[in-house]
Structures are given as structure tokens and as C-alpha cells.
Coordinates of C-alpha atoms and ligand atoms in Angstrom, one line a residue:
M1 CA 32.2 -77.7 -37.8
R2 CA 30.9 -76.2 -40.9
V3 CA 32.2 -73.6 -42.9
Y4 CA 30.0 -70.7 -44.4
Q5 CA 30.0 -69.2 -47.3
N6 CA 28.3 -65.9 -46.0
V7 CA 26.8 -64.6 -42.9
L8 CA 23.6 -64.8 -44.0
E9 CA 23.9 -68.7 -44.3
M10 CA 24.8 -68.3 -40.2
I11 CA 21.4 -67.2 -39.5
G12 CA 19.1 -69.7 -38.0
E13 CA 19.7 -72.9 -36.2
T14 CA 20.1 -71.1 -32.7
P15 CA 21.2 -73.1 -29.7
M16 CA 18.8 -74.2 -26.9
V17 CA 19.8 -73.9 -23.2
K18 CA 18.2 -74.7 -19.8
V19 CA 17.7 -72.1 -17.1
S20 CA 19.7 -73.8 -14.4
H21 CA 20.1 -71.5 -11.3
I22 CA 17.1 -69.5 -11.5
D23 CA 13.8 -71.1 -9.3
T24 CA 11.4 -72.6 -12.2
G25 CA 9.2 -74.4 -9.7
P26 CA 7.8 -77.5 -10.8
C27 CA 8.9 -76.8 -14.3
E28 CA 12.0 -76.8 -16.9
L29 CA 12.3 -73.6 -18.9
Y30 CA 14.5 -73.6 -21.9
L31 CA 15.7 -70.6 -23.7
K32 CA 16.2 -70.2 -27.6
L33 CA 19.5 -68.2 -28.3
E34 CA 17.7 -65.8 -30.8
N35 CA 20.6 -63.2 -30.0
L36 CA 23.5 -65.4 -31.4
N37 CA 22.0 -64.9 -34.7
P38 CA 24.5 -62.7 -36.7
G39 CA 22.6 -59.5 -36.2
G40 CA 22.2 -60.0 -32.8
S41 CA 18.8 -60.9 -33.1
I42 CA 15.7 -63.0 -33.8
K43 CA 14.5 -60.6 -36.7
D44 CA 17.4 -61.7 -39.3
R45 CA 15.2 -64.4 -39.7
I46 CA 12.5 -61.9 -41.3
A47 CA 14.9 -60.0 -43.0
V48 CA 16.1 -62.5 -45.3
S49 CA 12.5 -64.3 -45.9
M50 CA 10.9 -60.4 -46.1
I51 CA 13.2 -59.3 -48.7
E52 CA 13.7 -62.4 -50.7
A53 CA 9.8 -62.8 -50.8
A54 CA 9.7 -59.3 -52.5
E55 CA 12.2 -60.0 -55.0
Q56 CA 10.3 -63.1 -55.7
A57 CA 7.1 -60.9 -56.0
G58 CA 9.1 -58.5 -58.3
K59 CA 7.7 -55.9 -55.5
L60 CA 12.0 -55.1 -54.6
K61 CA 14.2 -54.4 -58.0
P62 CA 18.0 -54.3 -58.5
G63 CA 19.3 -50.7 -57.0
M64 CA 15.8 -49.9 -55.1
T65 CA 16.1 -48.2 -51.6
I66 CA 14.5 -50.2 -48.6
I67 CA 12.7 -48.6 -45.9
E68 CA 11.4 -50.1 -42.6
A69 CA 9.7 -48.8 -39.3
T70 CA 11.5 -50.8 -36.3
A71 CA 12.2 -50.8 -32.9
G72 CA 16.0 -51.6 -34.2
N73 CA 16.4 -55.0 -35.0
T74 CA 14.7 -55.8 -37.7
G75 CA 16.6 -52.8 -39.1
L76 CA 20.0 -54.6 -38.2
G77 CA 18.8 -57.6 -39.7
L78 CA 17.9 -55.3 -43.3
A79 CA 21.2 -53.9 -42.9
L80 CA 22.9 -57.4 -43.2
V81 CA 20.8 -58.7 -46.0
A82 CA 20.8 -55.3 -47.4
A83 CA 24.2 -54.9 -47.6
S84 CA 25.0 -58.3 -48.8
K85 CA 22.6 -57.3 -51.5
G86 CA 23.7 -53.9 -52.7
Y87 CA 20.2 -52.2 -51.7
P88 CA 20.2 -48.6 -49.8
L89 CA 18.2 -49.0 -46.6
Q90 CA 16.4 -46.4 -44.8
I91 CA 15.2 -46.5 -41.0
V92 CA 12.7 -45.3 -39.2
M93 CA 12.6 -45.7 -35.7
P94 CA 10.7 -44.5 -32.4
D95 CA 13.7 -41.9 -30.4
K96 CA 13.2 -44.2 -26.9
M97 CA 15.1 -46.6 -28.7
S98 CA 19.1 -47.4 -27.7
A99 CA 21.7 -45.6 -28.9
E100 CA 23.7 -48.5 -29.4
K101 CA 20.6 -49.9 -31.9
V102 CA 21.2 -46.3 -33.6
N103 CA 25.3 -46.2 -33.9
N104 CA 25.0 -49.7 -34.9
L105 CA 22.8 -49.0 -37.8
K106 CA 24.5 -45.9 -38.7
A107 CA 27.7 -48.1 -38.8
M108 CA 26.4 -50.5 -41.0
G109 CA 25.5 -48.0 -43.8
A110 CA 21.7 -47.2 -43.3
E111 CA 20.0 -44.0 -43.0
V112 CA 18.5 -44.0 -39.8
V113 CA 15.6 -41.1 -39.0
Q114 CA 14.2 -40.8 -35.1
T115 CA 10.7 -39.8 -34.4
R116 CA 8.8 -39.3 -31.5
S117 CA 8.0 -42.5 -29.1
D118 CA 5.1 -40.6 -27.7
V119 CA 2.3 -40.6 -30.2
Q120 CA 0.3 -43.6 -31.8
K121 CA -0.7 -45.2 -34.5
G122 CA -2.7 -43.1 -37.2
H123 CA -0.1 -39.6 -36.1
P124 CA 2.1 -38.6 -39.3
E125 CA 4.8 -38.5 -36.4
Y126 CA 4.1 -42.4 -35.7
Y127 CA 7.0 -44.4 -36.8
Q128 CA 4.8 -46.6 -39.0
D129 CA 3.1 -44.2 -40.4
M130 CA 6.3 -42.1 -41.1
A131 CA 8.2 -45.2 -42.9
A132 CA 5.1 -45.6 -45.2
R133 CA 4.5 -41.7 -46.2
M134 CA 8.5 -41.5 -47.3
A135 CA 8.2 -45.2 -49.1
Q136 CA 5.3 -43.0 -50.9
E137 CA 6.8 -40.0 -51.6
N138 CA 10.5 -41.6 -52.9
G139 CA 9.4 -44.9 -54.2
Y140 CA 10.9 -47.4 -51.6
F141 CA 10.4 -50.9 -51.1
Y142 CA 8.5 -50.6 -47.5
V143 CA 9.0 -53.9 -46.4
N144 CA 6.4 -53.6 -43.2
Q145 CA 6.9 -56.3 -41.4
F146 CA 3.8 -55.8 -39.1
A147 CA 1.8 -57.1 -42.5
N148 CA 4.4 -58.7 -43.7
E149 CA 3.0 -62.8 -44.4
A150 CA 7.2 -63.7 -44.7
N151 CA 7.4 -62.6 -41.2
V152 CA 5.2 -65.2 -40.4
T153 CA 6.5 -67.2 -42.8
A154 CA 10.0 -67.3 -41.4
H155 CA 8.7 -68.5 -37.6
Y156 CA 6.2 -71.3 -39.6
E157 CA 9.0 -72.5 -42.0
T158 CA 12.4 -72.5 -39.4
T159 CA 12.3 -71.2 -35.5
G160 CA 9.1 -73.1 -35.0
P161 CA 10.3 -76.5 -36.4
E162 CA 13.8 -76.0 -34.8
I163 CA 11.9 -75.9 -31.0
W164 CA 10.2 -78.8 -32.0
Q165 CA 12.9 -80.6 -32.8
Q166 CA 15.3 -79.8 -29.8
M167 CA 12.4 -80.1 -27.3
Q168 CA 12.0 -84.0 -28.6
G169 CA 8.2 -83.1 -29.4
D170 CA 7.7 -83.0 -26.1
L171 CA 6.9 -79.5 -25.3
D172 CA 3.9 -78.1 -22.8
A173 CA 3.8 -74.4 -23.1
F174 CA 5.8 -71.3 -25.5
V175 CA 6.0 -67.8 -23.8
C176 CA 7.0 -64.6 -26.2
G177 CA 6.2 -61.1 -26.5
V178 CA 4.1 -59.4 -29.8
G179 CA 6.0 -56.6 -31.6
S180 CA 4.9 -57.6 -35.2
G181 CA 3.2 -60.8 -34.0
G182 CA 5.5 -62.7 -36.4
T183 CA 6.9 -64.8 -33.5
L184 CA 3.4 -66.0 -31.9
T185 CA 1.5 -66.5 -35.5
G186 CA 4.4 -68.0 -36.7
I187 CA 6.0 -70.1 -34.3
G188 CA 2.5 -70.6 -32.2
R189 CA 0.6 -71.8 -35.5
Y190 CA 3.7 -74.0 -36.1
L191 CA 3.5 -75.6 -32.7
R192 CA -0.5 -75.7 -31.8
K193 CA -0.5 -77.8 -35.3
Q194 CA 2.2 -80.7 -33.7
N195 CA 0.1 -80.5 -30.6
T196 CA -3.5 -78.7 -30.1
A197 CA -2.8 -78.8 -26.2
I198 CA 0.4 -76.3 -26.0
D199 CA 0.0 -73.1 -24.1
L200 CA 0.8 -70.3 -25.9
V201 CA 1.6 -67.6 -23.8
L202 CA 1.7 -63.9 -24.1
A203 CA 4.6 -61.9 -22.4
D204 CA 3.3 -57.9 -22.3
P205 CA 4.9 -54.7 -20.9
E206 CA 2.7 -53.2 -18.7
G207 CA 0.9 -50.3 -20.8
S208 CA 0.5 -52.4 -23.6
I209 CA -3.4 -53.2 -25.1
L210 CA -2.8 -56.9 -25.6
E211 CA -2.8 -58.4 -21.8
P212 CA -6.0 -56.8 -21.0
L213 CA -7.1 -58.3 -24.8
V214 CA -6.1 -62.0 -24.2
N215 CA -6.9 -62.3 -20.3
R216 CA -10.3 -60.2 -20.0
N217 CA -11.5 -59.3 -23.7
E218 CA -11.0 -56.0 -22.6
T219 CA -9.9 -53.2 -25.1
V220 CA -8.0 -50.2 -23.3
E221 CA -5.7 -47.3 -23.9
A222 CA -2.1 -47.5 -24.6
G223 CA 0.0 -46.1 -21.9
S224 CA 3.7 -46.4 -22.0
W225 CA 6.7 -48.6 -21.4
L226 CA 10.6 -48.6 -21.4
A227 CA 11.0 -52.5 -23.0
E228 CA 11.6 -52.1 -26.8
G229 CA 10.1 -54.0 -29.3
I230 CA 7.3 -55.4 -28.0
G231 CA 4.1 -54.3 -26.7
E232 CA 1.3 -52.9 -29.1
D233 CA -1.0 -49.8 -29.1
F234 CA -2.8 -51.4 -31.5
I235 CA -3.2 -55.0 -33.3
P236 CA -0.8 -55.4 -36.4
D237 CA -2.4 -57.0 -39.3
I238 CA -0.3 -60.6 -39.2
C239 CA -0.8 -61.0 -35.7
D240 CA -3.3 -63.4 -34.5
I241 CA -3.4 -62.7 -31.1
K242 CA -6.3 -65.2 -30.6
L243 CA -3.5 -68.1 -30.7
A244 CA -2.8 -66.6 -26.5
N245 CA -4.6 -68.5 -24.4
K246 CA -2.6 -66.6 -21.4
A247 CA -0.9 -63.5 -20.6
Y248 CA 1.1 -61.9 -18.2
A249 CA 1.6 -58.1 -18.1
V250 CA 5.0 -57.4 -17.1
S251 CA 6.3 -54.1 -15.5
D252 CA 9.4 -52.5 -16.4
K253 CA 11.5 -53.3 -13.4
E254 CA 10.4 -56.6 -13.0
G255 CA 11.3 -57.2 -16.6
F256 CA 15.1 -55.4 -16.7
H257 CA 15.9 -56.9 -13.3
T258 CA 15.3 -60.2 -14.7
A259 CA 17.6 -59.4 -17.6
R260 CA 20.1 -58.6 -14.9
E261 CA 19.2 -61.4 -13.3
L262 CA 19.9 -64.0 -16.2
L263 CA 23.0 -62.3 -16.9
V264 CA 24.3 -62.8 -13.4
K265 CA 23.0 -66.6 -12.9
E266 CA 22.9 -67.7 -15.9
G267 CA 25.5 -65.8 -18.0
V268 CA 23.2 -65.2 -21.0
M269 CA 22.7 -61.2 -21.5
V270 CA 19.6 -60.6 -23.1
G271 CA 17.7 -57.3 -24.3
S272 CA 14.9 -55.8 -22.7
S273 CA 12.2 -57.7 -24.6
S274 CA 14.0 -61.0 -23.3
G275 CA 13.8 -59.6 -19.7
T276 CA 10.2 -59.4 -20.0
L277 CA 9.7 -62.6 -22.0
I278 CA 11.3 -64.6 -19.4
A279 CA 9.8 -62.9 -16.3
A280 CA 6.7 -63.8 -17.4
A281 CA 7.6 -67.4 -18.2
L282 CA 9.0 -67.8 -14.7
R283 CA 6.2 -66.8 -13.2
Y284 CA 3.9 -69.4 -15.6
C285 CA 6.4 -72.3 -14.1
R286 CA 6.1 -71.0 -10.9
E287 CA 2.4 -71.2 -11.1
Q288 CA 2.7 -74.7 -12.4
T289 CA 1.5 -77.9 -9.9
E290 CA 3.0 -80.3 -12.4
A291 CA 5.9 -80.3 -14.0
K292 CA 5.9 -79.1 -17.9
R293 CA 8.4 -78.4 -20.2
V294 CA 8.5 -74.6 -21.2
V295 CA 10.1 -72.6 -24.0
T296 CA 10.9 -68.7 -24.6
L297 CA 13.2 -66.5 -26.7
A298 CA 16.3 -64.9 -26.0
C299 CA 15.6 -62.3 -28.4
D300 CA 18.4 -59.6 -29.0
T301 CA 21.6 -59.5 -27.4
G302 CA 22.3 -57.4 -24.2
N303 CA 25.2 -55.5 -25.8
R304 CA 22.6 -53.2 -27.4
Y305 CA 21.5 -52.0 -23.8
L306 CA 24.6 -51.3 -22.2
S307 CA 23.7 -47.7 -21.7
K308 CA 20.3 -48.6 -20.5
L309 CA 19.0 -51.7 -18.3
Y310 CA 22.7 -52.4 -17.4
N311 CA 23.7 -49.1 -16.5
D312 CA 22.9 -48.6 -13.1
E313 CA 23.2 -44.4 -13.2
W314 CA 20.0 -45.0 -16.0
M315 CA 18.4 -47.0 -14.1
A316 CA 18.2 -45.2 -11.2
A317 CA 17.0 -42.2 -13.0
Q318 CA 14.2 -44.2 -14.7
N319 CA 13.4 -44.9 -10.4
L320 CA 14.1 -48.9 -11.6
L321 CA 17.1 -49.5 -8.9
E322 CA 15.6 -51.6 -5.9
E323 CA 16.5 -49.8 -2.5
Ligands
PLP1 C1 13.9 -57.2 -29.3 C2 12.9 -57.9 -29.5 N1 12.2 -58.6 -29.2 C3 11.2 -58.8 -29.6 C4 10.4 -58.6 -31.2 C5 9.1 -59.0 -30.9 O1 8.9 -60.4 -32.3 P1 7.7 -59.9 -32.9 O2 8.0 -58.9 -34.5 O3 7.8 -61.2 -33.6 O4 6.5 -60.1 -32.6 C6 10.8 -57.5 -31.4 C7 10.3 -56.9 -32.7 O5 10.2 -55.7 -33.3 C8 11.8 -56.9 -30.7 O6 12.7 -55.7 -31.0

């Protein structure tokens, strides 16, 4: 077995596991376990690539403070990289994100500013606007995963090829969500290059603007949802949303219960965005009339949501528990 020289070497090359105790209709559904990255999420991959690209471009110099707007996981990935390279890290995150993520970030030495979850792009207290402003005022390096091409590159060069190899070139559909759009754009482009017929399916929280856009070319006002890290009120610069040829809107209730079911039946503990992805993947699988091979992601570890979706009191308070 391989011995690693440092924790950053352990990012990527994550296992793929078949869903074997939940009804997948005529299809086979596989989960790529990105929760097993050392920082606990798929975002470790982009943290490394975005920091290294900035160093190479001379935008990030030794000792400079790194700042990022994040639902938490990109922050945790950046905290791993920043600690190993000696950069101070400032995180701006919306206040709906779990306490576990905030405490984990602080324990890793990051400074965390929480801002409003109920405002949209263009508002001074929106997390991305706040991070951009703080970067400008203080001379920090703003990573900006939403407009950073190295985010897409990480998935085009690593996650996409790993999926293709693990499926041995036999894949009919890939299901993912959009937070920054890095996974959809990077993995989607890679997979379509291998096989133009692959379905790229968007899993979107109810309330996000993306599902109406993909399915009906409809522009709607954004609502709100509890799933963390996916769903949008705007289309990020790096997101090639046209890649998605089908979308499912998933309620918080359906997504959260799917995550709980996955833990009980398959022994895989994932977070709220993965619950949304898997719920959409299951709907896609059950709708098919022919056997298809489908992949989706376990984006992050469910340990980050013990106070939320895995907590009956919290679920009851949100009216999400089944009668
Ligand atoms: C938990 C989680 N899942 C999924 C995503 C979405 O991935 P992407 O940013 O590549 O669209 C994010 C992004 O913020 C996330 O934090």
C-alpha cells in the first residue's frame, strides 16, 4: 500500500461504490466517494489547483492572505493547502451553513466571517460581494471559485478521467449539482469528449434558478433552500449550464431523507448536497426503460451535518420529519 509524503498527496483517486440496497429501477447507480478526500469533500481538488495556478501566475505571493467566499467546503480544502504552504486564510460564508463547518474552519486556523444568507448577488452583505470587497480593501488574494478556471481544470484533469476509468468507458449518465459549476463544467466537458451521447443531469434544490432554466428555458426569481453548497441565484462565470440536458428540482425534504436512507441502507454518510444529487439520480434511474450505468457524487461527509439533517429535533423544527 502506498505511503504518502503529506496530506495533499492524498487528494483525489477516490473510490467508486455501487448503490446496492436502494431501488435503482433498471439501472446501476455508482457513487464517487469524494467525502473520502482528506478535507472531507470534493473541494480539496479545486483548492490545490486554484492555489497552485495563482502561485504560478504570480498573483499569490509568499505570506499573502487568501480570502474565499464559500459554503464551507472550499474553505476547508483551502485551509489544508494554506496551512501546508504558510498562507493566512480568511473565509466569508453565509450564515445558514452548519456550525460544524464553522468550528472545523476555525480549528484549522482560518478566520471566519459569517454574513447574510437571505440576500442575493449585488447586495453588499452577499458573501461573494463581501469577499471581493475585503480583498480589494486589504490586498488579499481572492480565490473566487465561481470565476476561477483552475476550478474547472481540476475536474477536467482529475475527477472526469477518474470516473471514466472507473466505469471502464461504459457510462450513460452523470448527475451533479451546481455551486460554482466546476464539477458540471469540468467533469461534463471531459465525459462528453469521450462520448457525446452521455446524459449530463442537473440536480437542483427547489428554489434555485437553474432547473427551470435547463428544463424550460425559463428565468425565475430565486427562492431559498436548506441544502448547502448547491443551487444558485445567478449563473457563475465558469458554469457552462448548457452542458446539462436534463434537470430535477429536489425539495429539501426529499434530499435530506435520501441522505438518511443512504446512510442506513448503504453505510455511506453524506451531506445535504449529496442527498439532493442522489435523490435526482434515483429519479433518473427509475424513469429509464433500458439498463443504464449512472454515476453521481458523494460531495462531502455527513459528519458536517450531525446538528442538522441527522438531528431529529432540527429536522422537526424545519418541518422536514415525516409524520
Ligand atoms: C457540499 C457541496 N456540494 C456540491 C458543491 C457543488 O460543486 P461545484 O461548486 O463544483 O458546482 C459544493 C460547492 O460549493 C459544495 O460545497
